[in-house]
mmCIF file of C-alpha atoms in Angstrom:
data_model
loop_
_atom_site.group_PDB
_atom_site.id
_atom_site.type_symbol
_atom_site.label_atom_id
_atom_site.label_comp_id
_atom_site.label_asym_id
_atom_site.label_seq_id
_atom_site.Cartn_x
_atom_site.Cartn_y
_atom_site.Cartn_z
ATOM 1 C CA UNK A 1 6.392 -10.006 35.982
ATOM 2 C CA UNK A 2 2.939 -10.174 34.423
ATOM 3 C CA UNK A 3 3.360 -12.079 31.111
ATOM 4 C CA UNK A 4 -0.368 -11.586 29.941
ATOM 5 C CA UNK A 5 -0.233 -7.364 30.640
ATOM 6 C CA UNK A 6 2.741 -7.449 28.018
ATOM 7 C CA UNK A 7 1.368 -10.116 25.854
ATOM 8 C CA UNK A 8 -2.236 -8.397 25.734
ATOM 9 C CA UNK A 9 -0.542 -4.765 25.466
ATOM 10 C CA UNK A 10 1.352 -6.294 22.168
ATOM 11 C CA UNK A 11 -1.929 -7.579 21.237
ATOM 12 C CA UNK A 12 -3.646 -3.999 21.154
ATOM 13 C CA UNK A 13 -0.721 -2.269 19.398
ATOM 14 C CA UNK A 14 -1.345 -4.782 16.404
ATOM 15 C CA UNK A 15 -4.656 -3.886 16.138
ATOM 16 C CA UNK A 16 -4.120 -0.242 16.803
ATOM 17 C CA UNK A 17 -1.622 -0.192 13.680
ATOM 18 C CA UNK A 18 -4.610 -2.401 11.837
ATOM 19 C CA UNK A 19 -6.966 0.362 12.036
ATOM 20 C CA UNK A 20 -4.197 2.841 10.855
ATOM 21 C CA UNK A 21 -4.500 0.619 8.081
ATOM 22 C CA UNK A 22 -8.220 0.370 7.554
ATOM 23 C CA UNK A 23 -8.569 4.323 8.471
ATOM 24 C CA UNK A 24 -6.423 5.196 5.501
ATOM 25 C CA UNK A 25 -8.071 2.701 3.047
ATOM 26 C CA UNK A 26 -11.655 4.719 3.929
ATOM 27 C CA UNK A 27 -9.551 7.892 3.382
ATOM 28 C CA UNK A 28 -8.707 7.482 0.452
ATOM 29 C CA UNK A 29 -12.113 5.500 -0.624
ATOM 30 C CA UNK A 30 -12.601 8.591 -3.627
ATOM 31 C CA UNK A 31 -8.778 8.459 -4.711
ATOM 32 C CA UNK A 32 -8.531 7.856 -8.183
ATOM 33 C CA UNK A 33 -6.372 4.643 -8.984
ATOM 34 C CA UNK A 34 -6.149 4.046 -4.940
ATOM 35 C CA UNK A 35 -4.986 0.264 -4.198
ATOM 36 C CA UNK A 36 -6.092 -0.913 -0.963
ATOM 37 C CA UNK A 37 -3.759 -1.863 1.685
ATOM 38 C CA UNK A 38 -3.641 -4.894 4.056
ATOM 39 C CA UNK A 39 -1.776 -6.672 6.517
ATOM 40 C CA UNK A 40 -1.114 -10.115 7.619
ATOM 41 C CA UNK A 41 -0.932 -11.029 11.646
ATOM 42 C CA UNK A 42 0.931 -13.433 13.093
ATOM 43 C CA UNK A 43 3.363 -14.552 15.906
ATOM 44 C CA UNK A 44 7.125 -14.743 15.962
ATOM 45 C CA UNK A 45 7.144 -18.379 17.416
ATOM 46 C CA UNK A 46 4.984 -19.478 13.543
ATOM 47 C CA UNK A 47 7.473 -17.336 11.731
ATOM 48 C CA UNK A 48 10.317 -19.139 13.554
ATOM 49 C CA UNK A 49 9.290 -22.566 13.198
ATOM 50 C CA UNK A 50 8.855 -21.933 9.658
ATOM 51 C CA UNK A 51 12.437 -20.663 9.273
ATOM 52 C CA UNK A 52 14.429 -21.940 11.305
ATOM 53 C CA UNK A 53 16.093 -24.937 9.301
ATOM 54 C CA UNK A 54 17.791 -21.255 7.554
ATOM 55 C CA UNK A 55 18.790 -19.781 10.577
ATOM 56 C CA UNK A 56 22.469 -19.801 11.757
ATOM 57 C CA UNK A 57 22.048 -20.187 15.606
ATOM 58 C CA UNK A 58 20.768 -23.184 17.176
ATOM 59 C CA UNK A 59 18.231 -23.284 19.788
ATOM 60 C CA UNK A 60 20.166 -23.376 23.135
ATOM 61 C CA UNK A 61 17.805 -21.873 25.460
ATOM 62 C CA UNK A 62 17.637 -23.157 28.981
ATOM 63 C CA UNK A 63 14.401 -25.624 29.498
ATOM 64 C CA UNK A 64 13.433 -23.236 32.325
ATOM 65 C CA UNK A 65 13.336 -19.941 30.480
ATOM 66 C CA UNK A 66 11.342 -21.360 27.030
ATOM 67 C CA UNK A 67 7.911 -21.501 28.658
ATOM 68 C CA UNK A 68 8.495 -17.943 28.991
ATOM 69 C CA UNK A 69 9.765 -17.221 26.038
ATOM 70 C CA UNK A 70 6.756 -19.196 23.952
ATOM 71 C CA UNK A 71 4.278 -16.963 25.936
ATOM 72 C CA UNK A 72 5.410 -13.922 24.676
ATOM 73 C CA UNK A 73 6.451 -15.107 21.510
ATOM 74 C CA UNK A 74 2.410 -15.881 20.748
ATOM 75 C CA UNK A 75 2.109 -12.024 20.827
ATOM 76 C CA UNK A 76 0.008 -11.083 17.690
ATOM 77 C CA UNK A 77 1.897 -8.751 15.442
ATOM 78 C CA UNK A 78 1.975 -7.191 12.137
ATOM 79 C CA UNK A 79 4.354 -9.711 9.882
ATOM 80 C CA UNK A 80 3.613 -8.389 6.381
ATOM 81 C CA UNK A 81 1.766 -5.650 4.797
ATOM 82 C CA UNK A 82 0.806 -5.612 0.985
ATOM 83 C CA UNK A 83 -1.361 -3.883 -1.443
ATOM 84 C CA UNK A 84 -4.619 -5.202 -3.086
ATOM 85 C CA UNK A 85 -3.765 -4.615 -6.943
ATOM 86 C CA UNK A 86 -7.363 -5.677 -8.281
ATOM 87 C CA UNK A 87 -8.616 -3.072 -10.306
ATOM 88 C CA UNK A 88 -11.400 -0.533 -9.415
ATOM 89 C CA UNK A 89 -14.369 0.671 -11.227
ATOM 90 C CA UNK A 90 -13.878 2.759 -14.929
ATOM 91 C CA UNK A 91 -15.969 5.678 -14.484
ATOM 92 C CA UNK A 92 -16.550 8.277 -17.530
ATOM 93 C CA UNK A 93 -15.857 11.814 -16.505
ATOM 94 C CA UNK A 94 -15.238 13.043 -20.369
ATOM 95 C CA UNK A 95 -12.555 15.452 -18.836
ATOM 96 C CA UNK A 96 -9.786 15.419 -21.551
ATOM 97 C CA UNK A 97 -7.050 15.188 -19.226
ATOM 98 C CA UNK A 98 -8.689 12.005 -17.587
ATOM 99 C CA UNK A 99 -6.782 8.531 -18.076
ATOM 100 C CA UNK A 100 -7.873 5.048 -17.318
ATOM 101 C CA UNK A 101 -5.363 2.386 -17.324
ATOM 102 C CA UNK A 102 -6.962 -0.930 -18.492
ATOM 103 C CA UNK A 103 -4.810 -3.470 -16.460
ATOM 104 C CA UNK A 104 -3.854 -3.520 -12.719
ATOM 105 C CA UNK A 105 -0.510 -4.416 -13.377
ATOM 106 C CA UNK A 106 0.759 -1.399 -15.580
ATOM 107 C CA UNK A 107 1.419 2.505 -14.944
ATOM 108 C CA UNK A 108 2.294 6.099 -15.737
ATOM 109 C CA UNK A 109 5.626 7.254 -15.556
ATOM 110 C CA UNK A 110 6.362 10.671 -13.345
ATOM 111 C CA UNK A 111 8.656 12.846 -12.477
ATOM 112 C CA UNK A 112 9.191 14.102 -9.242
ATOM 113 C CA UNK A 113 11.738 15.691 -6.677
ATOM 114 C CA UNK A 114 12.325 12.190 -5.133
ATOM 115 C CA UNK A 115 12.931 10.852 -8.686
ATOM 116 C CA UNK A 116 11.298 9.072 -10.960
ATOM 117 C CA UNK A 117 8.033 7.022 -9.756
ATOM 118 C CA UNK A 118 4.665 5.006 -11.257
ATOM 119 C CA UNK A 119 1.588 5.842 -10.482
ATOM 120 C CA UNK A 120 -1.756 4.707 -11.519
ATOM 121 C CA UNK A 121 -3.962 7.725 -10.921
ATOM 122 C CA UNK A 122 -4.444 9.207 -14.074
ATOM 123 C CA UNK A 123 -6.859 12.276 -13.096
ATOM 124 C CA UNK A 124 -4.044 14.894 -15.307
ATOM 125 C CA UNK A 125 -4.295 18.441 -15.852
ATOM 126 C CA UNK A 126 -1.860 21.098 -17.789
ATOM 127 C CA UNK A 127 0.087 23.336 -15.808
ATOM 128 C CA UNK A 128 1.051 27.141 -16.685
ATOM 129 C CA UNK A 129 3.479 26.127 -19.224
ATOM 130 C CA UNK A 130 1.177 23.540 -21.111
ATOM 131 C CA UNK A 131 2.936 20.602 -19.552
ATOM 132 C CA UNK A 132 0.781 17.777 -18.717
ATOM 133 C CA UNK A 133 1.158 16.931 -14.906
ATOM 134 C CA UNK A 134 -0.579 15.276 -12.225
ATOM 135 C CA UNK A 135 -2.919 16.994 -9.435
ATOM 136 C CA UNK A 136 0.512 17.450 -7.571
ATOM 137 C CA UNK A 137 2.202 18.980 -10.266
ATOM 138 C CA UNK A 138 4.666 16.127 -11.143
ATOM 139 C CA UNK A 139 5.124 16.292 -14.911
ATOM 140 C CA UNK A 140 3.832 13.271 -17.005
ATOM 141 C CA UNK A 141 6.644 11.358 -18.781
ATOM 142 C CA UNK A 142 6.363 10.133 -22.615
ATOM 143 C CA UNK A 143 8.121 7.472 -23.548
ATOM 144 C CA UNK A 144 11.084 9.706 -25.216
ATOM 145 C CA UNK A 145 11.933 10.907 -22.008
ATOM 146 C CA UNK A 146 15.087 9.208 -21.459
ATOM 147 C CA UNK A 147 16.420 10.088 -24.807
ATOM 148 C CA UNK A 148 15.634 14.015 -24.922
ATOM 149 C CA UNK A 149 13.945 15.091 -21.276
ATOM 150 C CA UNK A 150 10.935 16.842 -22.587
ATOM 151 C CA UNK A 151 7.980 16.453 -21.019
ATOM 152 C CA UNK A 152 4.283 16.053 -23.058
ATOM 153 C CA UNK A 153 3.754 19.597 -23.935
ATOM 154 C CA UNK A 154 0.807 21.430 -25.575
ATOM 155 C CA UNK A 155 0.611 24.595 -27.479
ATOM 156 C CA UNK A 156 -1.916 27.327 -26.224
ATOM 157 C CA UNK A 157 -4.508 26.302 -28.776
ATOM 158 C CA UNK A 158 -3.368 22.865 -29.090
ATOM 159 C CA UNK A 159 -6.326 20.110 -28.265
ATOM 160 C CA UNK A 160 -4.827 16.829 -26.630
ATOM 161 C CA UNK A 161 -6.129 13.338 -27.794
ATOM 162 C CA UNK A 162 -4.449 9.979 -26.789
ATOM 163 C CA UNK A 163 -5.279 6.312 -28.552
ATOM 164 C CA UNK A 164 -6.079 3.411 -26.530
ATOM 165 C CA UNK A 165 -2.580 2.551 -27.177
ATOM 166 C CA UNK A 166 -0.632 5.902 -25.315
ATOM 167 C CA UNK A 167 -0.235 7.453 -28.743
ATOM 168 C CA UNK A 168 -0.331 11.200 -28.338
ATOM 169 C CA UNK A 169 -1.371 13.766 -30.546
ATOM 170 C CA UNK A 170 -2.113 17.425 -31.020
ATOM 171 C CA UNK A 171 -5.464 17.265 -33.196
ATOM 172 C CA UNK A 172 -4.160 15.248 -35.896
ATOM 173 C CA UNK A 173 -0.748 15.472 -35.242
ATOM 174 C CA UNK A 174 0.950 13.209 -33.663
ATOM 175 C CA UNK A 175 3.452 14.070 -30.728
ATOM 176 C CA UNK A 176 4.469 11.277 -28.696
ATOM 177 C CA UNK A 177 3.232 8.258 -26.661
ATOM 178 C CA UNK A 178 2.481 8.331 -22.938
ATOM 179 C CA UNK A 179 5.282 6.425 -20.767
ATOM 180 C CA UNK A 180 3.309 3.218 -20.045
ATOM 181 C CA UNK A 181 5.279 0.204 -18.086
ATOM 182 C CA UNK A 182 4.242 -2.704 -16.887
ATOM 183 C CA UNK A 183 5.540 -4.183 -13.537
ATOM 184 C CA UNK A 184 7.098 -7.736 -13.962
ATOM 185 C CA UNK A 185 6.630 -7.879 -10.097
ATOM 186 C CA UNK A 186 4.102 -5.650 -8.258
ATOM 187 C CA UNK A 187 4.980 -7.069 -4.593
ATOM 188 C CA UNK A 188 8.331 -5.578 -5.541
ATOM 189 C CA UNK A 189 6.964 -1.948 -6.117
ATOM 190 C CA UNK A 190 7.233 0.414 -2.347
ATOM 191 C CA UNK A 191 3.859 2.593 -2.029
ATOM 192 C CA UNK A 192 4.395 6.147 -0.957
ATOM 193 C CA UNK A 193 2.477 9.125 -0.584
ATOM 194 C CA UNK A 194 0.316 10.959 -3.349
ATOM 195 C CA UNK A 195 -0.654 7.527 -4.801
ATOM 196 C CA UNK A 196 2.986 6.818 -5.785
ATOM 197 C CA UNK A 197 5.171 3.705 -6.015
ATOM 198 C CA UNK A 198 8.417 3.093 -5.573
ATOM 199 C CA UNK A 199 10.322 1.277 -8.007
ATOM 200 C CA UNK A 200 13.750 -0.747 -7.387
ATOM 201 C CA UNK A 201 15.345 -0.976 -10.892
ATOM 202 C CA UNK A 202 14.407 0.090 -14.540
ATOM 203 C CA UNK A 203 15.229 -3.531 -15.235
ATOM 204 C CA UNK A 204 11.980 -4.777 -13.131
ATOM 205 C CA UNK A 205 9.590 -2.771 -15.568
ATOM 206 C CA UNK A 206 8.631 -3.517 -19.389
ATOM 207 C CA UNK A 207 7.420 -0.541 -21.672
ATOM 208 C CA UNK A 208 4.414 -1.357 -23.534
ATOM 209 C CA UNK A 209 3.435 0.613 -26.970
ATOM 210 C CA UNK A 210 0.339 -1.426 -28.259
ATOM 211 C CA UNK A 211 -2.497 -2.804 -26.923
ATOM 212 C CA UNK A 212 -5.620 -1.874 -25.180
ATOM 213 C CA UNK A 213 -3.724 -0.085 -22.149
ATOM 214 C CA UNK A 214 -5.273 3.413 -21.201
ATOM 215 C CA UNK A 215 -8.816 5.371 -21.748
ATOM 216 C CA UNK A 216 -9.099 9.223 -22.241
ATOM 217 C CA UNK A 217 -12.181 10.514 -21.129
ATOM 218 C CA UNK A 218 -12.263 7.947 -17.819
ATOM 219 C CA UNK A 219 -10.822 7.492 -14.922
ATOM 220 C CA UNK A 220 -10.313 4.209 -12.487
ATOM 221 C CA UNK A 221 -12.114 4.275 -9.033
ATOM 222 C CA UNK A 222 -10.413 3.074 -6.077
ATOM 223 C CA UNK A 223 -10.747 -0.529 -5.145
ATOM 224 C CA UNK A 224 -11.680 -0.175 -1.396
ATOM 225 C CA UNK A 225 -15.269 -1.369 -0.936
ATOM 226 C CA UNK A 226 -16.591 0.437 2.456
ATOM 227 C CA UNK A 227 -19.054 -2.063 3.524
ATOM 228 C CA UNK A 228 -15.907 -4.368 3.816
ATOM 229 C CA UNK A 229 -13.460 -2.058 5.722
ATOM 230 C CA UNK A 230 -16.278 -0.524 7.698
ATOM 231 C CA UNK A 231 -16.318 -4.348 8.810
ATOM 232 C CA UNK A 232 -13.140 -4.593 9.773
ATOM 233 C CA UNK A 233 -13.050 -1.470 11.132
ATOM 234 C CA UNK A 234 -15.338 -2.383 13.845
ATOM 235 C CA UNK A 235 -13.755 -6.021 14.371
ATOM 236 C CA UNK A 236 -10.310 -4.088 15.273
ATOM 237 C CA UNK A 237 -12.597 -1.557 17.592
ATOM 238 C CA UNK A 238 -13.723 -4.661 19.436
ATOM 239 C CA UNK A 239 -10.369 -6.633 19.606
ATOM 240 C CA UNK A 240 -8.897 -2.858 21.506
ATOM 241 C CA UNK A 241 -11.848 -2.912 23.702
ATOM 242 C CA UNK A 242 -11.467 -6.748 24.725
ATOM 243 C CA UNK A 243 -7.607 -6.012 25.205
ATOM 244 C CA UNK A 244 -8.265 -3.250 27.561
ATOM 245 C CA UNK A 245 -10.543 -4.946 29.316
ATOM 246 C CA UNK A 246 -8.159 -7.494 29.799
ATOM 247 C CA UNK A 247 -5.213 -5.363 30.845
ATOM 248 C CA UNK A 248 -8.136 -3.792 33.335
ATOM 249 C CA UNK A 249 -8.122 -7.273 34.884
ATOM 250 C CA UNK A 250 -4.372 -7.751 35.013
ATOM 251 C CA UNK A 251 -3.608 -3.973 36.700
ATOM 252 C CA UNK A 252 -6.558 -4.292 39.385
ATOM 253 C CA UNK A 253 -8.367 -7.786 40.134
ATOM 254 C CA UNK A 254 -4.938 -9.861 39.925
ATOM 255 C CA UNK A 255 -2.742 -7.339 41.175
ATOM 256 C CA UNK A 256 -5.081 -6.366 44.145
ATOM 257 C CA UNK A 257 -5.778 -10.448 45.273
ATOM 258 C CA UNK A 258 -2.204 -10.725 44.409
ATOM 259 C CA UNK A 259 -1.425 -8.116 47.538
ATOM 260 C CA UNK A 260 -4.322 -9.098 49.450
ATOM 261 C CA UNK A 261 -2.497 -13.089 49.825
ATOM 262 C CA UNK A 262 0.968 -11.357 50.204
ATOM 263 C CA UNK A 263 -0.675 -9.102 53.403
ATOM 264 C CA UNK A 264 -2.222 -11.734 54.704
ATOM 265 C CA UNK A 265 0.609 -14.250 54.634
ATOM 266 C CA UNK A 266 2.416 -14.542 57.829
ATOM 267 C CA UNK A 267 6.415 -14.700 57.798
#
């Protein structure tokens, strides 16, 4: 069994799932709101030693089976991912339906057929029925929503205007406040698709009603900087090549001197 092929095949997966990564970050590079992703790499044999006073089992593998086991266990893998939270740019647009948040650490509430999520991506727009939704059609929730489910609606000759607090109002008229909450724990928030996050309780987020918290007129760039995942991009292009190179070595040179000796050897 060739311990390097598997160790150095492990190796490339990592960095194959690291340029999922990156590719997605550049994707998304003119997302409103978009917070880039990263990931940390390490081995199971650091994790281990740095847990293992909490783990149940004791070690009782055999002395001739844990050189083995330490070579594979220094196989590079993906151990964590997270999300970059620093804010991006502000960027005027003067669309009406355009909303900067002001902080990295608070968000809209919406509505949508998974439930209800946050989302910082305030680029808004009215659907047929007035409603005020995202690009996707999810319905923007004001902070009554819990106590009567309406959604922030407009008249057909209404004109929408929102104070740097989330105050709404029709003209002059005020109609609500935009559903603004701040995460007591962003680490704990799950991203999904559409520039959504996942929440895990109601008790985890704190409304906020005052304060300088959103920006009509603007919208928030994403925080991916190109020249810096362009970088990394090719660094993890590199890494596959050296890997295959590698695994090149393992499959023909070693292999073929290995058969070469075991030909030559006489019984």
């Amino acid at each position: 069994m060739q311990n390097g092929y598997y160790g150095v095949t492990g190796a490339m997966v990592t960095q194959f799932n690291k340029l999922d990564v990156i590719s997605n970050n550049l994707a998304n590079l003119n997302t409103p709101a978009f917070k880039r992703d990263d990931v940390v790499i390490g081995d199971f044999k650091r994790i281990f030693q740095e847990f293992q006073e909490e783990m149940p089992l004791k070690d009782n593998t055999k002395e001739a089976s844990k050189f083995m086991n330490a070579t594979i266990d220094r196989v590079p893998q993906i151990v964590e991912g997270y999300v970059k939270y620093e804010q991006g740019g502000i960027k005027n647009t003067g669309n009406t339906f355009d909303f900067a948040l002001k902080r990295n650490d608070i968000f809209f509430m919406v509505e949508t057929p998974q439930g209800i999520r946050l989302t910082q991506n305030g680029a808004f727009t009215l659907n047929n029925k007035g409603t005020l939704v995202t690009k996707e059609g999810f319905p923007v929730l004001p902070s009554t929503y819990f106590q009567n489910r309406q959604y922030v609606t407009l008249p057909d000759d209404g004109e929408l205007r929102v104070d740097k607090s989330g105050n709404l109002y029709n003209r002059e008229d005020e109609i609500g406040r935009l559903y603004i909450v701040q995460s007591d724990d962003v680490k704990s928030l799950l991203k999904e698709g559409a520039n959504l996050f996942k929440f895990k309780s109601t008790d985890e987020l704190t409304e906020l009603d005052t304060g300088e918290l959103v920006a009509q007129g603007f919208l928030e760039t994403s925080n991916i900087n190109p020249v810096y995942e362009m970088t990394n991009l090719i660094e993890a292009n590199r890494m596959v090549e050296m890997y295959q190179k590698v695994m090149k070595s393992h499959m023909n040179d070693l292999n073929s001197e290995a058969i070469s000796k075991l030909a030559s050897t006489k019984a």
